[in-house]
Each structure stands twice: as C-alpha cells, then as structure tokens.
C-alpha cells in the first residue's frame, strides 16, 4: 500500500463486512467506528488528531464519508466518474471537510485541512482521495468483488485488473462457486 493512500485505505476498512469461513474459522464482522470515542481513538492512532474528541455531528459525517467512499470504490474504476448515483453522495459526504490550497516548496501545492479540530483529520482523508485521483492511483484502490468479503485493497497487478483482495482466498472461492453453479445445471457434465 503506498503511504499516500494509507489513511484512506485504513479508513475505508474500518468497516469489516467479511463473513466467510477460512481454515475452519468463521470471520466475525466488525465496525471499528462504533461511536465518537472510537473514531477519536482511530484518528489518534493514525496521527490525524491529537486530543480533541469528535462531536456526534462529526462522527455521523465520518460514517457518511466512509459509506460514500466504500460505494465509490465498489464501482469499476472506469465507471466511477460516469455514475452520478455514486459521485453525488461522495461529493455531499466530503462537503463538511473543507480543504485549502497550501504552497509547498517553490512550485508545489497541496490540499490542507481548513479546520484544526477533529474534522481536520477527516479532511486529510478527503485530501488523500483527491491526491490519489490526481496522481492516477485511485483506480488501483478497489473493493473485493467477493460478496462475503468487500474489503478494500490496493491492486498491485501490472494491468490493474485484479478483482479480489486475495486471489488464493476470495478468488478461488468465487471461481469454485461459479464452476459448481455452471455444472449443476449442465446435463452434459454428469457421468
């Protein structure tokens, strides 16, 4: 995972929807952001906030932002900008997290949070999303195509066409399911 996407990646994966059994162990679904205190702790661990606890309003905005990011990443990268049903909620969810342009060095610019409270940390995640899109890396951030996984992953494959977070786990499960389904209804496959 490139460092430039680390907080965005981790934020999207604070909601763990995996519900499959692997090596005899049932994976338990979890949400790391249960309340404002949990959000504050997550943000402190990621260096996005020092001590101010997020308000209930900021917490609710964070959950909307996470849901909109996950919905956006669920779409195929080539289709993301073409789906107003996905981009409109993402734009609306980013609205509370104001950014400004800051001069970096002699000729560079960067987006920086306007606020200095708990919203600033979430604004930094919005800036990562923008920076990743500008750098052409956002298309490599995807959601696993396996319904029982839906984990966000970074596609390191050369062509950028990976569909599953782990081919050996989710990919094999999906391929096996498709194979069984195809042969269940195929009378020529029976011996």
mmCIF file of C-alpha atoms in Angstrom:
data_model
loop_
_atom_site.group_PDB
_atom_site.id
_atom_site.type_symbol
_atom_site.label_atom_id
_atom_site.label_comp_id
_atom_site.label_asym_id
_atom_site.label_seq_id
_atom_site.Cartn_x
_atom_site.Cartn_y
_atom_site.Cartn_z
ATOM 1 C CA UNK A 1 0.000 0.000 0.000
ATOM 2 C CA UNK A 2 1.503 3.362 -0.951
ATOM 3 C CA UNK A 3 1.893 5.648 2.059
ATOM 4 C CA UNK A 4 -0.056 8.321 0.187
ATOM 5 C CA UNK A 5 -3.181 6.124 0.439
ATOM 6 C CA UNK A 6 -2.641 4.574 3.873
ATOM 7 C CA UNK A 7 -5.196 6.589 5.844
ATOM 8 C CA UNK A 8 -7.815 6.404 3.098
ATOM 9 C CA UNK A 9 -7.319 2.619 2.835
ATOM 10 C CA UNK A 10 -7.456 2.098 6.609
ATOM 11 C CA UNK A 11 -10.481 4.394 6.975
ATOM 12 C CA UNK A 12 -12.449 2.506 4.301
ATOM 13 C CA UNK A 13 -11.573 -0.782 6.012
ATOM 14 C CA UNK A 14 -12.765 0.294 9.477
ATOM 15 C CA UNK A 15 -15.975 -1.432 8.381
ATOM 16 C CA UNK A 16 -15.178 -5.125 8.061
ATOM 17 C CA UNK A 17 -18.007 -6.965 6.309
ATOM 18 C CA UNK A 18 -16.150 -10.233 5.755
ATOM 19 C CA UNK A 19 -18.369 -13.188 6.658
ATOM 20 C CA UNK A 20 -16.731 -16.325 5.380
ATOM 21 C CA UNK A 21 -15.091 -19.331 6.962
ATOM 22 C CA UNK A 22 -11.378 -19.761 6.348
ATOM 23 C CA UNK A 23 -9.478 -22.785 7.627
ATOM 24 C CA UNK A 24 -12.381 -23.681 9.882
ATOM 25 C CA UNK A 25 -12.643 -20.238 11.480
ATOM 26 C CA UNK A 26 -15.693 -18.042 10.881
ATOM 27 C CA UNK A 27 -14.632 -14.435 10.287
ATOM 28 C CA UNK A 28 -16.541 -12.023 12.510
ATOM 29 C CA UNK A 29 -17.840 -8.790 11.019
ATOM 30 C CA UNK A 30 -16.801 -5.658 12.866
ATOM 31 C CA UNK A 31 -17.044 -1.887 12.815
ATOM 32 C CA UNK A 32 -14.052 -0.103 14.363
ATOM 33 C CA UNK A 33 -16.057 3.135 14.485
ATOM 34 C CA UNK A 34 -18.803 2.337 16.988
ATOM 35 C CA UNK A 35 -19.054 5.831 18.495
ATOM 36 C CA UNK A 36 -17.280 9.217 18.562
ATOM 37 C CA UNK A 37 -14.734 7.950 21.106
ATOM 38 C CA UNK A 38 -13.783 5.023 18.846
ATOM 39 C CA UNK A 39 -13.425 7.403 15.891
ATOM 40 C CA UNK A 40 -11.222 9.674 18.017
ATOM 41 C CA UNK A 41 -9.033 6.747 19.048
ATOM 42 C CA UNK A 42 -8.717 5.540 15.447
ATOM 43 C CA UNK A 43 -7.763 9.059 14.345
ATOM 44 C CA UNK A 44 -5.152 9.363 17.136
ATOM 45 C CA UNK A 45 -3.609 6.016 16.153
ATOM 46 C CA UNK A 46 -3.301 7.279 12.583
ATOM 47 C CA UNK A 47 -1.844 10.657 13.516
ATOM 48 C CA UNK A 48 -4.921 12.523 12.257
ATOM 49 C CA UNK A 49 -5.869 14.078 15.584
ATOM 50 C CA UNK A 50 -4.034 14.846 18.793
ATOM 51 C CA UNK A 51 -6.577 15.008 21.570
ATOM 52 C CA UNK A 52 -9.890 16.643 20.667
ATOM 53 C CA UNK A 53 -12.719 14.112 20.641
ATOM 54 C CA UNK A 54 -15.007 14.229 17.602
ATOM 55 C CA UNK A 55 -18.517 15.510 18.223
ATOM 56 C CA UNK A 56 -21.558 13.381 17.468
ATOM 57 C CA UNK A 57 -22.110 15.509 14.352
ATOM 58 C CA UNK A 58 -18.526 14.895 13.140
ATOM 59 C CA UNK A 59 -18.905 11.179 13.908
ATOM 60 C CA UNK A 60 -22.079 10.961 11.809
ATOM 61 C CA UNK A 61 -20.370 12.882 8.984
ATOM 62 C CA UNK A 62 -17.436 10.441 9.198
ATOM 63 C CA UNK A 63 -19.773 7.460 8.797
ATOM 64 C CA UNK A 64 -21.401 9.099 5.750
ATOM 65 C CA UNK A 65 -17.949 9.771 4.303
ATOM 66 C CA UNK A 66 -16.846 6.175 4.857
ATOM 67 C CA UNK A 67 -20.040 4.787 3.276
ATOM 68 C CA UNK A 68 -19.686 7.089 0.247
ATOM 69 C CA UNK A 69 -16.010 6.156 -0.203
ATOM 70 C CA UNK A 70 -16.826 2.442 0.012
ATOM 71 C CA UNK A 71 -19.684 2.803 -2.504
ATOM 72 C CA UNK A 72 -17.347 4.689 -4.840
ATOM 73 C CA UNK A 73 -14.593 2.063 -4.543
ATOM 74 C CA UNK A 74 -17.108 -0.726 -5.164
ATOM 75 C CA UNK A 75 -17.583 0.547 -8.730
ATOM 76 C CA UNK A 76 -15.209 -0.449 -11.500
ATOM 77 C CA UNK A 77 -12.558 2.294 -11.839
ATOM 78 C CA UNK A 78 -13.549 3.001 -15.456
ATOM 79 C CA UNK A 79 -17.195 3.515 -14.403
ATOM 80 C CA UNK A 80 -16.715 5.624 -11.257
ATOM 81 C CA UNK A 81 -16.861 9.051 -12.859
ATOM 82 C CA UNK A 82 -19.843 8.063 -15.022
ATOM 83 C CA UNK A 83 -22.197 7.218 -12.157
ATOM 84 C CA UNK A 84 -23.851 10.276 -10.601
ATOM 85 C CA UNK A 85 -25.574 7.923 -8.131
ATOM 86 C CA UNK A 86 -22.093 7.250 -6.699
ATOM 87 C CA UNK A 87 -20.290 10.565 -7.231
ATOM 88 C CA UNK A 88 -23.117 12.795 -5.912
ATOM 89 C CA UNK A 89 -23.221 11.108 -2.468
ATOM 90 C CA UNK A 90 -19.404 11.177 -2.346
ATOM 91 C CA UNK A 91 -19.388 14.912 -3.066
ATOM 92 C CA UNK A 92 -22.074 15.505 -0.445
ATOM 93 C CA UNK A 93 -20.203 13.406 2.129
ATOM 94 C CA UNK A 94 -16.973 15.355 1.524
ATOM 95 C CA UNK A 95 -18.660 18.742 1.903
ATOM 96 C CA UNK A 96 -18.162 19.130 5.708
ATOM 97 C CA UNK A 97 -14.415 18.567 5.376
ATOM 98 C CA UNK A 98 -13.087 21.822 3.996
ATOM 99 C CA UNK A 99 -9.667 21.996 2.361
ATOM 100 C CA UNK A 100 -7.467 24.845 1.213
ATOM 101 C CA UNK A 101 -4.561 25.023 -1.195
ATOM 102 C CA UNK A 102 -1.222 25.394 0.558
ATOM 103 C CA UNK A 103 2.058 26.273 -1.105
ATOM 104 C CA UNK A 104 4.678 23.575 -0.772
ATOM 105 C CA UNK A 105 8.228 24.488 -1.743
ATOM 106 C CA UNK A 106 8.930 26.775 -4.667
ATOM 107 C CA UNK A 107 6.413 25.478 -7.219
ATOM 108 C CA UNK A 108 4.235 22.932 -5.441
ATOM 109 C CA UNK A 109 0.769 22.951 -3.974
ATOM 110 C CA UNK A 110 -1.047 20.609 -1.627
ATOM 111 C CA UNK A 111 -4.508 20.415 -0.123
ATOM 112 C CA UNK A 112 -4.581 21.020 3.629
ATOM 113 C CA UNK A 113 -7.488 20.989 6.117
ATOM 114 C CA UNK A 114 -9.039 24.374 6.858
ATOM 115 C CA UNK A 115 -10.149 23.386 10.375
ATOM 116 C CA UNK A 116 -7.864 22.464 13.252
ATOM 117 C CA UNK A 117 -10.274 20.253 15.174
ATOM 118 C CA UNK A 118 -11.328 16.636 14.711
ATOM 119 C CA UNK A 119 -12.703 17.481 11.261
ATOM 120 C CA UNK A 120 -9.161 18.247 10.111
ATOM 121 C CA UNK A 121 -8.197 14.584 10.326
ATOM 122 C CA UNK A 122 -11.133 13.598 8.175
ATOM 123 C CA UNK A 123 -10.314 16.444 5.799
ATOM 124 C CA UNK A 124 -6.862 14.873 5.434
ATOM 125 C CA UNK A 125 -8.554 11.658 4.238
ATOM 126 C CA UNK A 126 -10.530 13.674 1.670
ATOM 127 C CA UNK A 127 -7.228 15.247 0.549
ATOM 128 C CA UNK A 128 -5.729 11.740 0.153
ATOM 129 C CA UNK A 129 -8.684 10.787 -2.031
ATOM 130 C CA UNK A 130 -8.143 13.851 -4.218
ATOM 131 C CA UNK A 131 -4.359 13.410 -4.355
ATOM 132 C CA UNK A 132 -4.754 9.739 -5.306
ATOM 133 C CA UNK A 133 -7.125 10.682 -8.124
ATOM 134 C CA UNK A 134 -4.746 13.413 -9.324
ATOM 135 C CA UNK A 135 -1.777 11.027 -9.262
ATOM 136 C CA UNK A 136 -3.699 8.315 -11.135
ATOM 137 C CA UNK A 137 -3.558 5.904 -8.164
ATOM 138 C CA UNK A 138 -7.220 5.935 -7.142
ATOM 139 C CA UNK A 139 -8.119 3.424 -9.855
ATOM 140 C CA UNK A 140 -5.858 0.930 -8.088
ATOM 141 C CA UNK A 141 -7.859 1.216 -4.864
ATOM 142 C CA UNK A 142 -10.755 -1.221 -5.184
ATOM 143 C CA UNK A 143 -13.248 -3.249 -3.229
ATOM 144 C CA UNK A 144 -13.012 -7.033 -3.332
ATOM 145 C CA UNK A 145 -15.625 -8.410 -5.728
ATOM 146 C CA UNK A 146 -16.465 -11.297 -3.375
ATOM 147 C CA UNK A 147 -19.808 -10.513 -1.696
ATOM 148 C CA UNK A 148 -18.713 -12.180 1.536
ATOM 149 C CA UNK A 149 -15.554 -10.057 1.711
ATOM 150 C CA UNK A 150 -15.917 -6.477 0.397
ATOM 151 C CA UNK A 151 -12.520 -5.494 1.772
ATOM 152 C CA UNK A 152 -10.789 -2.514 0.159
ATOM 153 C CA UNK A 153 -7.417 -3.416 -1.371
ATOM 154 C CA UNK A 154 -4.699 -1.848 -3.488
ATOM 155 C CA UNK A 155 -4.324 -3.555 -6.869
ATOM 156 C CA UNK A 156 -0.605 -4.037 -7.498
ATOM 157 C CA UNK A 157 -1.093 -6.187 -10.610
ATOM 158 C CA UNK A 158 0.639 -4.838 -13.698
ATOM 159 C CA UNK A 159 -2.552 -4.426 -15.773
ATOM 160 C CA UNK A 160 -4.564 -3.201 -12.762
ATOM 161 C CA UNK A 161 -7.357 -5.706 -13.361
ATOM 162 C CA UNK A 162 -7.464 -7.628 -10.094
ATOM 163 C CA UNK A 163 -10.961 -8.244 -8.749
ATOM 164 C CA UNK A 164 -10.268 -9.880 -5.393
ATOM 165 C CA UNK A 165 -8.232 -8.803 -2.404
ATOM 166 C CA UNK A 166 -6.584 -12.232 -2.407
ATOM 167 C CA UNK A 167 -6.785 -14.480 -5.431
ATOM 168 C CA UNK A 168 -5.911 -17.525 -3.336
ATOM 169 C CA UNK A 169 -8.750 -16.859 -0.901
ATOM 170 C CA UNK A 170 -11.606 -14.817 -2.347
ATOM 171 C CA UNK A 171 -10.737 -15.500 -5.996
ATOM 172 C CA UNK A 172 -10.635 -19.271 -5.535
ATOM 173 C CA UNK A 173 -13.891 -19.247 -3.556
ATOM 174 C CA UNK A 174 -15.625 -17.237 -6.312
ATOM 175 C CA UNK A 175 -14.211 -19.393 -9.125
ATOM 176 C CA UNK A 176 -15.217 -22.608 -7.340
ATOM 177 C CA UNK A 177 -18.733 -21.278 -6.757
ATOM 178 C CA UNK A 178 -19.076 -20.287 -10.427
ATOM 179 C CA UNK A 179 -17.770 -23.690 -11.572
ATOM 180 C CA UNK A 180 -20.197 -25.595 -9.329
ATOM 181 C CA UNK A 181 -23.102 -23.404 -10.392
ATOM 182 C CA UNK A 182 -22.301 -23.905 -14.072
ATOM 183 C CA UNK A 183 -22.002 -27.694 -13.742
ATOM 184 C CA UNK A 184 -25.071 -28.062 -11.533
ATOM 185 C CA UNK A 185 -27.293 -27.034 -14.467
ATOM 186 C CA UNK A 186 -25.260 -28.643 -17.253
ATOM 187 C CA UNK A 187 -26.648 -32.130 -18.069
ATOM 188 C CA UNK A 188 -23.551 -32.980 -20.153
ATOM 189 C CA UNK A 189 -21.280 -32.644 -17.095
ATOM 190 C CA UNK A 190 -22.852 -35.630 -15.305
ATOM 191 C CA UNK A 191 -21.158 -39.019 -15.627
#
